[in-house]
XYZ file of C-alpha atoms in Angstrom:
425
model
C 227.178 113.482 211.613
C 227.007 116.433 209.284
C 229.964 118.771 209.577
C 229.401 122.305 210.801
C 231.630 123.923 208.192
C 234.365 122.666 205.840
C 237.221 121.116 207.770
C 240.154 123.367 208.499
C 243.009 122.242 206.251
C 245.738 120.669 208.373
C 249.180 121.918 207.514
C 251.814 119.251 206.858
C 253.959 118.167 209.787
C 256.445 115.328 209.948
C 255.412 112.714 212.503
C 258.957 111.527 212.856
C 260.252 115.006 213.640
C 258.095 115.737 216.675
C 258.919 113.405 219.550
C 256.142 111.483 221.258
C 256.077 111.490 225.056
C 257.583 108.362 226.567
C 254.388 107.702 228.462
C 250.980 109.145 228.997
C 250.383 110.102 232.611
C 246.911 109.575 233.988
C 247.098 112.593 236.298
C 246.106 115.945 234.837
C 249.115 118.243 234.781
C 248.642 121.940 235.359
C 248.590 124.493 232.575
C 248.690 128.209 233.337
C 246.142 130.639 232.030
C 246.900 133.007 229.200
C 248.376 136.303 230.374
C 245.253 138.260 229.503
C 242.709 135.625 230.366
C 239.659 136.173 232.554
C 240.228 133.036 234.569
C 242.723 130.725 236.078
C 243.978 127.355 235.020
C 241.517 125.362 232.927
C 241.957 122.163 234.940
C 242.572 123.527 238.423
C 240.504 126.724 238.613
C 240.570 129.284 241.322
C 237.162 128.127 242.509
C 235.488 124.728 242.390
C 231.740 124.138 242.445
C 230.165 120.776 243.264
C 227.029 121.127 241.186
C 225.877 122.703 237.964
C 223.700 125.403 239.543
C 224.085 127.830 242.376
C 221.203 126.748 244.635
C 217.572 127.480 245.445
C 215.685 130.762 245.201
C 216.997 132.072 248.530
C 220.558 131.354 247.526
C 220.021 133.039 244.185
C 218.364 136.030 245.862
C 221.228 136.492 248.313
C 223.822 136.364 245.522
C 221.712 138.684 243.357
C 221.406 141.287 246.115
C 225.185 141.203 246.677
C 225.928 141.584 242.994
C 223.395 144.330 242.351
C 224.796 146.326 245.258
C 228.258 146.010 243.698
C 226.994 146.849 240.218
C 225.164 150.009 241.222
C 228.023 151.103 243.447
C 230.549 150.799 240.595
C 228.166 151.917 237.795
C 226.357 154.921 239.312
C 224.562 155.684 236.050
C 222.871 152.272 235.959
C 219.543 153.524 237.295
C 217.530 153.148 240.467
C 219.005 150.245 242.501
C 215.877 149.921 244.661
C 213.606 149.535 241.647
C 215.960 147.013 240.022
C 216.226 144.967 243.215
C 212.461 144.853 243.550
C 212.193 143.603 239.952
C 214.755 140.885 240.604
C 213.073 139.744 243.807
C 209.714 139.420 241.998
C 211.342 137.524 239.096
C 213.118 135.086 241.433
C 209.957 134.502 243.416
C 208.092 133.667 240.213
C 210.727 131.630 238.330
C 213.538 130.713 240.725
C 215.996 132.837 238.763
C 216.295 136.189 236.931
C 217.752 137.625 233.733
C 220.616 140.080 233.871
C 220.298 143.335 231.931
C 222.963 143.747 229.208
C 224.828 146.201 231.455
C 224.787 143.790 234.371
C 226.099 140.984 232.199
C 228.979 143.089 230.892
C 229.973 144.298 234.345
C 229.646 140.829 235.841
C 231.918 139.269 233.218
C 234.515 141.984 233.623
C 234.516 141.761 237.420
C 234.813 137.973 237.194
C 238.084 138.561 235.330
C 239.111 141.155 237.922
C 238.488 138.570 240.647
C 240.452 135.752 238.995
C 243.177 135.050 241.549
C 245.256 132.907 239.189
C 245.396 135.359 236.320
C 248.448 137.639 236.034
C 246.959 139.748 233.206
C 244.112 141.584 234.932
C 245.365 145.107 234.255
C 242.978 145.384 231.330
C 239.924 143.784 232.920
C 237.677 146.702 231.963
C 238.519 146.230 228.254
C 236.850 142.802 228.029
C 234.300 142.791 225.195
C 231.114 140.823 225.905
C 229.040 139.096 223.231
C 225.504 138.435 224.499
C 224.247 135.146 223.044
C 222.042 134.160 225.955
C 219.137 133.196 223.738
C 221.101 130.382 222.103
C 220.705 126.828 223.407
C 221.140 124.683 220.272
C 224.527 123.026 219.677
C 224.812 124.093 216.039
C 224.084 127.738 216.828
C 226.598 127.667 219.661
C 229.299 126.121 217.457
C 228.728 128.760 214.791
C 229.023 131.573 217.339
C 232.202 130.031 218.734
C 233.730 130.323 215.285
C 232.568 133.947 215.134
C 234.101 134.519 218.545
C 237.470 133.253 217.302
C 237.365 135.471 214.223
C 236.596 138.555 216.263
C 239.123 137.736 218.973
C 241.867 137.024 216.407
C 241.405 140.456 214.819
C 244.090 139.906 212.211
C 246.614 139.008 214.919
C 245.940 141.926 217.267
C 244.191 139.691 219.807
C 241.135 141.121 221.606
C 239.995 140.008 225.086
C 236.512 138.614 224.396
C 233.791 136.542 226.016
C 230.692 135.021 224.420
C 227.918 134.174 226.885
C 225.381 131.504 225.993
C 222.143 130.465 227.753
C 222.300 130.151 231.534
C 221.233 127.292 233.761
C 217.632 127.716 234.939
C 215.234 125.644 237.060
C 213.274 124.861 233.897
C 216.082 124.123 231.464
C 219.666 122.816 231.646
C 222.347 125.020 230.172
C 224.370 124.061 227.091
C 227.967 122.923 227.574
C 231.170 123.027 225.562
C 233.224 119.941 226.316
C 236.578 121.243 225.066
C 238.848 122.940 227.581
C 239.638 125.522 224.918
C 237.937 126.319 221.626
C 241.183 125.494 219.816
C 242.927 122.289 220.846
C 245.196 119.795 219.115
C 244.218 116.132 218.924
C 246.041 113.409 220.800
C 245.813 110.038 219.077
C 246.444 107.057 221.360
C 248.774 104.666 219.529
C 247.702 101.695 221.621
C 251.280 101.071 222.729
C 251.518 103.679 225.480
C 252.289 106.627 223.242
C 250.286 109.510 221.854
C 250.632 111.292 218.522
C 249.835 114.934 219.188
C 248.876 116.422 222.538
C 248.474 113.751 225.284
C 246.355 116.176 227.307
C 243.578 115.810 224.735
C 243.712 112.059 224.164
C 240.443 111.460 226.036
C 238.555 114.174 224.176
C 240.010 112.966 220.885
C 238.719 109.457 221.540
C 235.328 110.904 222.494
C 235.114 112.891 219.259
C 235.912 109.763 217.266
C 233.246 107.799 219.092
C 230.791 110.543 218.123
C 231.716 110.040 214.464
C 234.644 112.405 213.877
C 236.855 110.676 211.308
C 240.027 112.212 212.741
C 242.530 114.485 211.084
C 245.580 113.663 209.040
C 247.399 112.065 211.958
C 249.891 114.898 212.511
C 250.954 116.206 215.924
C 248.914 119.383 215.305
C 245.550 118.224 214.013
C 242.772 120.612 215.144
C 240.172 118.971 217.343
C 236.530 119.588 216.542
C 234.320 121.322 219.071
C 232.094 119.031 221.095
C 228.968 120.932 222.042
C 226.017 119.709 224.079
C 222.912 121.783 223.622
C 220.186 122.098 226.237
C 218.309 118.773 226.551
C 220.487 117.282 223.829
C 223.352 114.848 223.337
C 226.911 116.019 222.558
C 227.710 116.636 218.885
C 230.948 117.456 217.088
C 231.629 120.444 214.840
C 234.808 121.202 212.936
C 236.065 124.759 213.130
C 236.332 126.598 209.779
C 239.874 127.324 208.658
C 239.321 131.117 208.676
C 238.528 131.011 212.389
C 241.820 129.518 213.486
C 245.098 131.463 213.223
C 248.220 129.425 213.827
C 251.818 130.587 214.154
C 254.686 128.593 212.636
C 257.471 128.421 215.198
C 261.074 129.258 214.359
C 264.193 130.319 216.294
C 265.625 133.824 215.927
C 269.098 132.498 215.047
C 268.983 128.781 214.273
C 267.009 127.731 211.227
C 266.845 124.114 212.413
C 263.888 124.906 214.669
C 261.653 125.932 211.802
C 262.315 122.654 209.993
C 260.587 120.687 212.708
C 257.076 121.754 211.630
C 256.087 123.139 215.037
C 253.294 125.628 215.464
C 250.752 126.910 217.975
C 247.418 128.630 217.773
C 247.080 132.341 218.421
C 243.939 132.597 220.582
C 243.760 130.849 224.006
C 239.966 130.676 224.417
C 238.972 128.748 227.551
C 235.643 127.096 226.944
C 234.565 124.909 229.829
C 234.542 127.211 232.834
C 231.324 128.666 234.209
C 230.736 132.373 234.522
C 228.802 132.895 237.772
C 227.248 136.349 238.265
C 224.895 137.142 241.104
C 223.590 133.627 241.534
C 223.165 132.941 237.795
C 225.350 130.286 236.163
C 226.522 130.464 232.532
C 228.385 127.152 231.942
C 228.956 127.907 228.223
C 230.843 131.227 228.178
C 234.101 130.878 226.205
C 236.555 133.687 226.840
C 240.069 134.621 225.801
C 242.888 137.013 226.292
C 246.237 136.632 224.593
C 249.115 134.339 225.336
C 252.029 134.870 227.656
C 254.863 133.104 225.863
C 255.709 130.864 228.796
C 252.344 129.134 228.584
C 253.369 127.765 225.197
C 257.123 127.532 225.573
C 257.415 126.506 229.228
C 254.316 124.312 229.469
C 252.443 123.212 226.349
C 255.537 122.330 224.321
C 257.913 121.523 227.207
C 256.001 119.492 229.821
C 256.972 115.830 229.807
C 253.351 114.749 229.460
C 252.640 117.249 226.685
C 254.950 117.682 223.656
C 258.134 117.085 225.684
C 260.498 119.005 223.372
C 263.317 119.805 225.794
C 265.356 116.591 225.207
C 265.304 117.081 221.483
C 266.304 120.734 221.704
C 269.120 119.882 224.111
C 270.372 117.177 221.714
C 270.448 119.613 218.820
C 272.298 122.186 220.941
C 274.852 119.548 221.910
C 274.111 119.894 225.630
C 275.219 117.350 228.223
C 272.018 115.568 229.252
C 273.661 112.941 231.449
C 272.957 114.943 234.585
C 270.439 117.597 235.588
C 273.343 119.494 237.153
C 274.449 120.569 233.678
C 271.235 122.635 233.584
C 270.496 121.379 230.096
C 266.755 121.603 230.748
C 267.030 125.271 231.742
C 269.124 126.175 228.694
C 266.797 124.332 226.319
C 263.755 125.901 227.955
C 265.081 129.430 227.415
C 265.730 128.765 223.733
C 262.267 127.300 223.276
C 260.684 130.367 224.866
C 262.836 132.657 222.731
C 261.532 130.829 219.657
C 257.877 131.302 220.735
C 258.251 135.056 221.315
C 260.243 135.505 218.127
C 257.705 133.597 216.037
C 254.635 135.441 217.341
C 256.388 138.778 216.887
C 257.419 137.912 213.353
C 253.839 136.850 212.518
C 252.409 140.069 213.969
C 250.395 138.163 216.584
C 249.900 139.551 220.079
C 251.930 137.795 222.768
C 253.476 139.037 225.975
C 256.536 137.933 227.990
C 256.643 137.069 231.669
C 258.846 140.029 232.656
C 256.546 142.597 231.058
C 253.465 140.944 232.422
C 254.852 140.828 235.962
C 255.337 144.606 235.927
C 251.824 145.066 234.516
C 250.387 142.996 237.338
C 251.997 145.285 239.909
C 250.441 148.199 238.029
C 247.101 146.443 238.371
C 247.616 146.077 242.118
C 248.338 149.775 242.396
C 245.244 150.798 240.433
C 242.979 148.561 242.441
C 244.377 149.772 245.745
C 243.761 153.357 244.684
C 240.173 152.379 243.810
C 239.756 150.989 247.337
C 239.595 147.339 246.206
C 241.608 144.429 247.507
C 243.217 142.094 244.968
C 243.298 138.337 245.513
C 246.138 136.416 243.912
C 247.564 132.909 244.117
C 251.356 133.284 244.361
C 252.024 129.858 242.833
C 250.149 130.877 239.695
C 251.089 134.525 239.434
C 254.805 133.779 239.517
C 255.918 132.711 235.971
C 257.053 129.102 235.317
C 260.574 130.269 234.338
C 262.850 132.897 235.896
C 260.397 133.455 238.730
C 262.794 135.194 241.089
C 263.860 137.530 238.320
C 260.356 139.019 238.195
C 258.918 141.502 240.745
C 255.818 139.391 241.443
C 258.046 136.800 243.149
C 259.127 139.033 246.012
C 255.824 139.579 247.813
C 252.787 137.831 249.271
C 249.154 138.048 248.220
C 245.657 137.783 249.625
C 243.873 134.559 248.587
C 240.263 135.510 249.314
C 237.800 134.366 246.646
C 235.290 136.889 245.421
C 232.191 136.948 243.229
C 231.415 137.285 240.337
C 233.822 134.531 239.299
C 234.851 131.955 236.749
C 234.588 128.473 238.242
C 234.616 124.811 237.233
C 231.541 122.718 237.920
C 231.849 119.056 238.830
C 231.226 117.782 235.307
C 233.542 120.127 233.419
C 236.718 118.155 233.952
C 235.016 114.895 233.099
C 233.692 116.301 229.850
C 237.103 117.738 228.895
C 238.594 114.259 229.318
C 235.941 112.669 227.125
C 233.198 111.986 229.632
C 231.453 108.657 229.337
C 232.334 108.461 225.635
C 235.982 107.421 226.057
């Protein structure tokens, strides 16, 4: 298959210097959302849907009426709500669906972030920028706009919260889909002997890309995966991201130079790509969005989990820690140093990142603002509390309402299958 744009040059990494996981687990481990991310976990979202559309005309109409009431209540300058509701009713009666105005789309996307119960970074929900690409259904056009999304979100390192919304699902036409969990992912090459070079989480999608004709990268632990995009009424196709669309941060430790010699890095923009934006009964399955990272997502999960890059044993060995027993707390000590390295490296590179202590205080500020606005905030305690030093943060010491609200970001039944390679593995 023809490449979308010239392949991003893979930076050299030593295969022998990044440990491979001892085994590849079949179960999908959790991964938290970015701190300023409009949705929850990419594999275990706050809401699950069992089909790729929201229902028949009556279901759509009911959801549309609820959303339009919310929109006109919160945006009093949006015009005559009675006239707009009449237009929507007529459109649904004629076509089974309706098209949001630009203002409705923007507000719906922002409120979906506000409603994301597993996201700690909702203080800035109203700052989400919305790119309206609803007229695009072709895979090549979508891949090109995904690259544009990354460039605009990266913003020279000052990461912007951004969403790009592609064509919705309609009764007459299926929506396009992006198979990748995130726009930027690292390949995981199955060695055939139970190990994986790279990120084991992406081994299925890597195999799928190769079956579609992707020749693979250089075989390093940090080869960029291509996008796999399925246009409306089309088969999935692969597209390599251009190098100028992907900013990566080389990781180093603030005191020990040994860390930088390992060739570790991580990408700057966490753009979730396979969750559906549902607004007022309309489903947008291809709507990649991003915030910026909270350091623990990289340092306490992506690089530390035993079925991801599993770096803690190697760090502990370098630090000379006693790993013969968990009671020595070697994992805890190694984890802190790994997270220090992530924050130090992003700061040194001038790339936006936040820490779990700061973000916990910001979340409480969000709660206060929403309460003053007369709105209840739903939150999942298990996801709001950071994966390290939980009890040292203020979000630990309280309970939260778990009610799900709409608009929302959800997973449809096929999203997880596609992210694992679908029927192509």
